[in-house]
């Protein structure tokens, strides 16, 4: 496979952009390969600067659930752009989008639009603190909630250690407000509440973790979080930046039948344009300025072009018959192909259109067990797939995303390439 142009562009980019990329995982560092510089995408395929074609299972890290270049979304963007790129004033489209989101996710009674998932989480956390008058936030080791200071924290050792920042530039004093529990471990959460319960503003969770690879919540884990937060007067925040509109029209809230107090959205909600949102119960959202004291604002928030794309996307999803059933079937097909090819030497976690293969025979239920995956084998597997025209996330600790544009032919080809991989 030719990678000459990508290699050249990367070398040049490195002189002007950190690592040559505008988001670290794009540098392919974990797999030691040359990142593909993408020129265009269409349906289930992406094409790089050297003209290589790949079946794309990154799907822009989630937004492209209907594939790339969806006509209705592109037209909505073109038409709205022609009417003006930004006004800094309210538009009818923001109301239409808020109504649509509420219809699909009824728990979101009131919603604010922002520009990214990071911003959505940062703002929801502030609302939780403002509403409860408490400072502490509980998150789970291995869950990613964007790159705001307080969220770049994981557990040191075990579930109940003092939190330390993962990133340079995050003040240790700030990180102290983030407590870390182990995913799927009610006892680690109980212990934090027993010690600090009256100071905990919220528990934030990826209802299906997709940033330590895909890890499903065990039976009863999400209801347990709903129960313990209610008992202590804390809020439950579902970070649905990945799961929103992907697991079901109503995201994880619908899939698992849980009503959190706040939900954060990103990716699909913007139809591929930069858009995020946070919202939830009316009573809680009353805290947001100008109604309440929690300040949160944005020059481009509710951008008319991004909202047009979001509306087009959600309308397509709402009206597309059998979407989630198809995605689930495709997910199962790929999961079975991995199991068949690698036997009990791998663990495959799959739910709907999210999937991860871990190179360990043991169940992966949290961050510690995800880390047991053999990363050298992952690297080999990634290269095998890439060299055969299958574009996957270049890290063990990410998900494979399936879209409605992946055809039977794409899946057949992908299964063939999987079956040719030797452990
Ligand atoms: N929350 C989750 C669950 C995510 O997966 C991500 C990004 O991948 C974010 C928040 C941050 O979103 P963004 O990258 O749009 O800032």
JSON list of N, CA and C and ligand atoms in Angstrom, two decimals, residues 61 115-119 121 144-147 206 210-211 239-243 264 266-267 275 398, ligand 1:
[
{"chain": "A", "resi": 61, "resn": "UNK", "atom": "N", "xyz": [-15.04, 8.81, 14.61]},
{"chain": "A", "resi": 61, "resn": "UNK", "atom": "CA", "xyz": [-15.18, 8.52, 16.05]},
{"chain": "A", "resi": 61, "resn": "UNK", "atom": "C", "xyz": [-16.63, 8.58, 16.50]},
{"chain": "A", "resi": 115, "resn": "UNK", "atom": "N", "xyz": [-20.34, 23.51, 21.47]},
{"chain": "A", "resi": 115, "resn": "UNK", "atom": "CA", "xyz": [-19.61, 23.18, 20.23]},
{"chain": "A", "resi": 115, "resn": "UNK", "atom": "C", "xyz": [-18.92, 21.82, 20.19]},
{"chain": "A", "resi": 116, "resn": "UNK", "atom": "N", "xyz": [-18.86, 21.16, 21.34]},
{"chain": "A", "resi": 116, "resn": "UNK", "atom": "CA", "xyz": [-18.16, 19.86, 21.36]},
{"chain": "A", "resi": 116, "resn": "UNK", "atom": "C", "xyz": [-18.63, 19.05, 22.56]},
{"chain": "A", "resi": 117, "resn": "UNK", "atom": "N", "xyz": [-18.24, 17.78, 22.57]},
{"chain": "A", "resi": 117, "resn": "UNK", "atom": "CA", "xyz": [-18.55, 16.93, 23.71]},
{"chain": "A", "resi": 117, "resn": "UNK", "atom": "C", "xyz": [-17.84, 17.41, 24.96]},
{"chain": "A", "resi": 118, "resn": "UNK", "atom": "N", "xyz": [-16.60, 17.85, 24.79]},
{"chain": "A", "resi": 118, "resn": "UNK", "atom": "CA", "xyz": [-15.84, 18.35, 25.94]},
{"chain": "A", "resi": 118, "resn": "UNK", "atom": "C", "xyz": [-16.59, 19.49, 26.63]},
{"chain": "A", "resi": 119, "resn": "UNK", "atom": "N", "xyz": [-17.06, 20.41, 25.81]},
{"chain": "A", "resi": 119, "resn": "UNK", "atom": "CA", "xyz": [-17.79, 21.56, 26.36]},
{"chain": "A", "resi": 119, "resn": "UNK", "atom": "C", "xyz": [-19.09, 21.13, 27.03]},
{"chain": "A", "resi": 121, "resn": "UNK", "atom": "N", "xyz": [-19.72, 18.30, 28.53]},
{"chain": "A", "resi": 121, "resn": "UNK", "atom": "CA", "xyz": [-19.43, 17.70, 29.85]},
{"chain": "A", "resi": 121, "resn": "UNK", "atom": "C", "xyz": [-19.00, 18.77, 30.84]},
{"chain": "A", "resi": 144, "resn": "UNK", "atom": "N", "xyz": [-13.72, 8.34, 29.42]},
{"chain": "A", "resi": 144, "resn": "UNK", "atom": "CA", "xyz": [-13.23, 9.62, 28.90]},
{"chain": "A", "resi": 144, "resn": "UNK", "atom": "C", "xyz": [-14.41, 10.56, 28.75]},
{"chain": "A", "resi": 145, "resn": "UNK", "atom": "N", "xyz": [-14.22, 11.77, 29.23]},
{"chain": "A", "resi": 145, "resn": "UNK", "atom": "CA", "xyz": [-15.31, 12.74, 29.16]},
{"chain": "A", "resi": 145, "resn": "UNK", "atom": "C", "xyz": [-14.82, 14.06, 28.55]},
{"chain": "A", "resi": 146, "resn": "UNK", "atom": "N", "xyz": [-13.89, 13.96, 27.60]},
{"chain": "A", "resi": 146, "resn": "UNK", "atom": "CA", "xyz": [-13.35, 15.18, 27.01]},
{"chain": "A", "resi": 146, "resn": "UNK", "atom": "C", "xyz": [-12.16, 15.67, 27.82]},
{"chain": "A", "resi": 147, "resn": "UNK", "atom": "N", "xyz": [-11.61, 16.81, 27.40]},
{"chain": "A", "resi": 147, "resn": "UNK", "atom": "CA", "xyz": [-10.32, 17.21, 27.96]},
{"chain": "A", "resi": 147, "resn": "UNK", "atom": "C", "xyz": [-10.39, 18.42, 28.89]},
{"chain": "A", "resi": 206, "resn": "UNK", "atom": "N", "xyz": [-19.97, 6.96, 31.41]},
{"chain": "A", "resi": 206, "resn": "UNK", "atom": "CA", "xyz": [-20.33, 6.53, 30.05]},
{"chain": "A", "resi": 206, "resn": "UNK", "atom": "C", "xyz": [-21.21, 5.29, 30.26]},
{"chain": "A", "resi": 210, "resn": "UNK", "atom": "N", "xyz": [-16.74, 3.38, 26.18]},
{"chain": "A", "resi": 210, "resn": "UNK", "atom": "CA", "xyz": [-16.21, 3.14, 24.84]},
{"chain": "A", "resi": 210, "resn": "UNK", "atom": "C", "xyz": [-14.82, 3.73, 24.68]},
{"chain": "A", "resi": 211, "resn": "UNK", "atom": "N", "xyz": [-14.24, 4.17, 25.79]},
{"chain": "A", "resi": 211, "resn": "UNK", "atom": "CA", "xyz": [-12.93, 4.79, 25.72]},
{"chain": "A", "resi": 211, "resn": "UNK", "atom": "C", "xyz": [-11.86, 4.02, 26.49]},
{"chain": "A", "resi": 239, "resn": "UNK", "atom": "N", "xyz": [-22.96, 10.47, 30.23]},
{"chain": "A", "resi": 239, "resn": "UNK", "atom": "CA", "xyz": [-22.22, 11.04, 29.11]},
{"chain": "A", "resi": 239, "resn": "UNK", "atom": "C", "xyz": [-22.55, 10.19, 27.88]},
{"chain": "A", "resi": 240, "resn": "UNK", "atom": "N", "xyz": [-23.44, 10.71, 27.08]},
{"chain": "A", "resi": 240, "resn": "UNK", "atom": "CA", "xyz": [-23.92, 9.98, 25.89]},
{"chain": "A", "resi": 240, "resn": "UNK", "atom": "C", "xyz": [-23.31, 10.55, 24.60]},
{"chain": "A", "resi": 241, "resn": "UNK", "atom": "N", "xyz": [-22.12, 11.11, 24.74]},
{"chain": "A", "resi": 241, "resn": "UNK", "atom": "CA", "xyz": [-21.46, 11.66, 23.54]},
{"chain": "A", "resi": 241, "resn": "UNK", "atom": "C", "xyz": [-21.27, 10.55, 22.50]},
{"chain": "A", "resi": 242, "resn": "UNK", "atom": "N", "xyz": [-21.00, 9.35, 22.95]},
{"chain": "A", "resi": 242, "resn": "UNK", "atom": "CA", "xyz": [-20.89, 8.23, 22.00]},
{"chain": "A", "resi": 242, "resn": "UNK", "atom": "C", "xyz": [-22.21, 7.47, 21.86]},
{"chain": "A", "resi": 243, "resn": "UNK", "atom": "N", "xyz": [-22.85, 7.17, 22.97]},
{"chain": "A", "resi": 243, "resn": "UNK", "atom": "CA", "xyz": [-24.03, 6.28, 22.92]},
{"chain": "A", "resi": 243, "resn": "UNK", "atom": "C", "xyz": [-25.30, 6.98, 22.44]},
{"chain": "A", "resi": 264, "resn": "UNK", "atom": "N", "xyz": [-25.17, 14.37, 28.45]},
{"chain": "A", "resi": 264, "resn": "UNK", "atom": "CA", "xyz": [-24.32, 15.14, 27.53]},
{"chain": "A", "resi": 264, "resn": "UNK", "atom": "C", "xyz": [-24.32, 14.46, 26.16]},
{"chain": "A", "resi": 266, "resn": "UNK", "atom": "N", "xyz": [-22.88, 14.73, 21.88]},
{"chain": "A", "resi": 266, "resn": "UNK", "atom": "CA", "xyz": [-21.91, 15.29, 20.93]},
{"chain": "A", "resi": 266, "resn": "UNK", "atom": "C", "xyz": [-21.99, 14.42, 19.68]},
{"chain": "A", "resi": 267, "resn": "UNK", "atom": "N", "xyz": [-21.00, 14.49, 18.84]},
{"chain": "A", "resi": 267, "resn": "UNK", "atom": "CA", "xyz": [-20.88, 13.59, 17.69]},
{"chain": "A", "resi": 267, "resn": "UNK", "atom": "C", "xyz": [-22.16, 13.54, 16.84]},
{"chain": "A", "resi": 275, "resn": "UNK", "atom": "N", "xyz": [-20.77, 20.27, 17.06]},
{"chain": "A", "resi": 275, "resn": "UNK", "atom": "CA", "xyz": [-21.93, 20.59, 17.89]},
{"chain": "A", "resi": 275, "resn": "UNK", "atom": "C", "xyz": [-21.97, 19.62, 19.06]},
{"chain": "A", "resi": 398, "resn": "UNK", "atom": "N", "xyz": [-10.14, 2.12, 22.14]},
{"chain": "A", "resi": 398, "resn": "UNK", "atom": "CA", "xyz": [-11.17, 2.84, 21.39]},
{"chain": "A", "resi": 398, "resn": "UNK", "atom": "C", "xyz": [-12.16, 1.81, 20.85]},
{"chain": "B", "resi": 1, "resn": "LIG", "atom": "N1", "xyz": [-17.42, 12.15, 26.16]},
{"chain": "B", "resi": 1, "resn": "LIG", "atom": "C1", "xyz": [-17.19, 10.98, 25.54]},
{"chain": "B", "resi": 1, "resn": "LIG", "atom": "C2", "xyz": [-17.88, 9.74, 26.05]},
{"chain": "B", "resi": 1, "resn": "LIG", "atom": "C3", "xyz": [-16.37, 10.93, 24.42]},
{"chain": "B", "resi": 1, "resn": "LIG", "atom": "O1", "xyz": [-16.13, 9.76, 23.82]},
{"chain": "B", "resi": 1, "resn": "LIG", "atom": "C4", "xyz": [-15.77, 12.12, 23.96]},
{"chain": "B", "resi": 1, "resn": "LIG", "atom": "C5", "xyz": [-14.89, 12.10, 22.79]},
{"chain": "B", "resi": 1, "resn": "LIG", "atom": "O2", "xyz": [-14.57, 11.11, 22.23]},
{"chain": "B", "resi": 1, "resn": "LIG", "atom": "C6", "xyz": [-16.04, 13.32, 24.64]},
{"chain": "B", "resi": 1, "resn": "LIG", "atom": "C7", "xyz": [-16.87, 13.29, 25.73]},
{"chain": "B", "resi": 1, "resn": "LIG", "atom": "C8", "xyz": [-15.45, 14.60, 24.15]},
{"chain": "B", "resi": 1, "resn": "LIG", "atom": "O3", "xyz": [-16.05, 14.98, 22.98]},
{"chain": "B", "resi": 1, "resn": "LIG", "atom": "P1", "xyz": [-15.29, 15.96, 21.95]},
{"chain": "B", "resi": 1, "resn": "LIG", "atom": "O4", "xyz": [-14.16, 15.16, 21.38]},
{"chain": "B", "resi": 1, "resn": "LIG", "atom": "O5", "xyz": [-16.35, 16.32, 20.96]},
{"chain": "B", "resi": 1, "resn": "LIG", "atom": "O6", "xyz": [-14.82, 17.13, 22.73]}
]
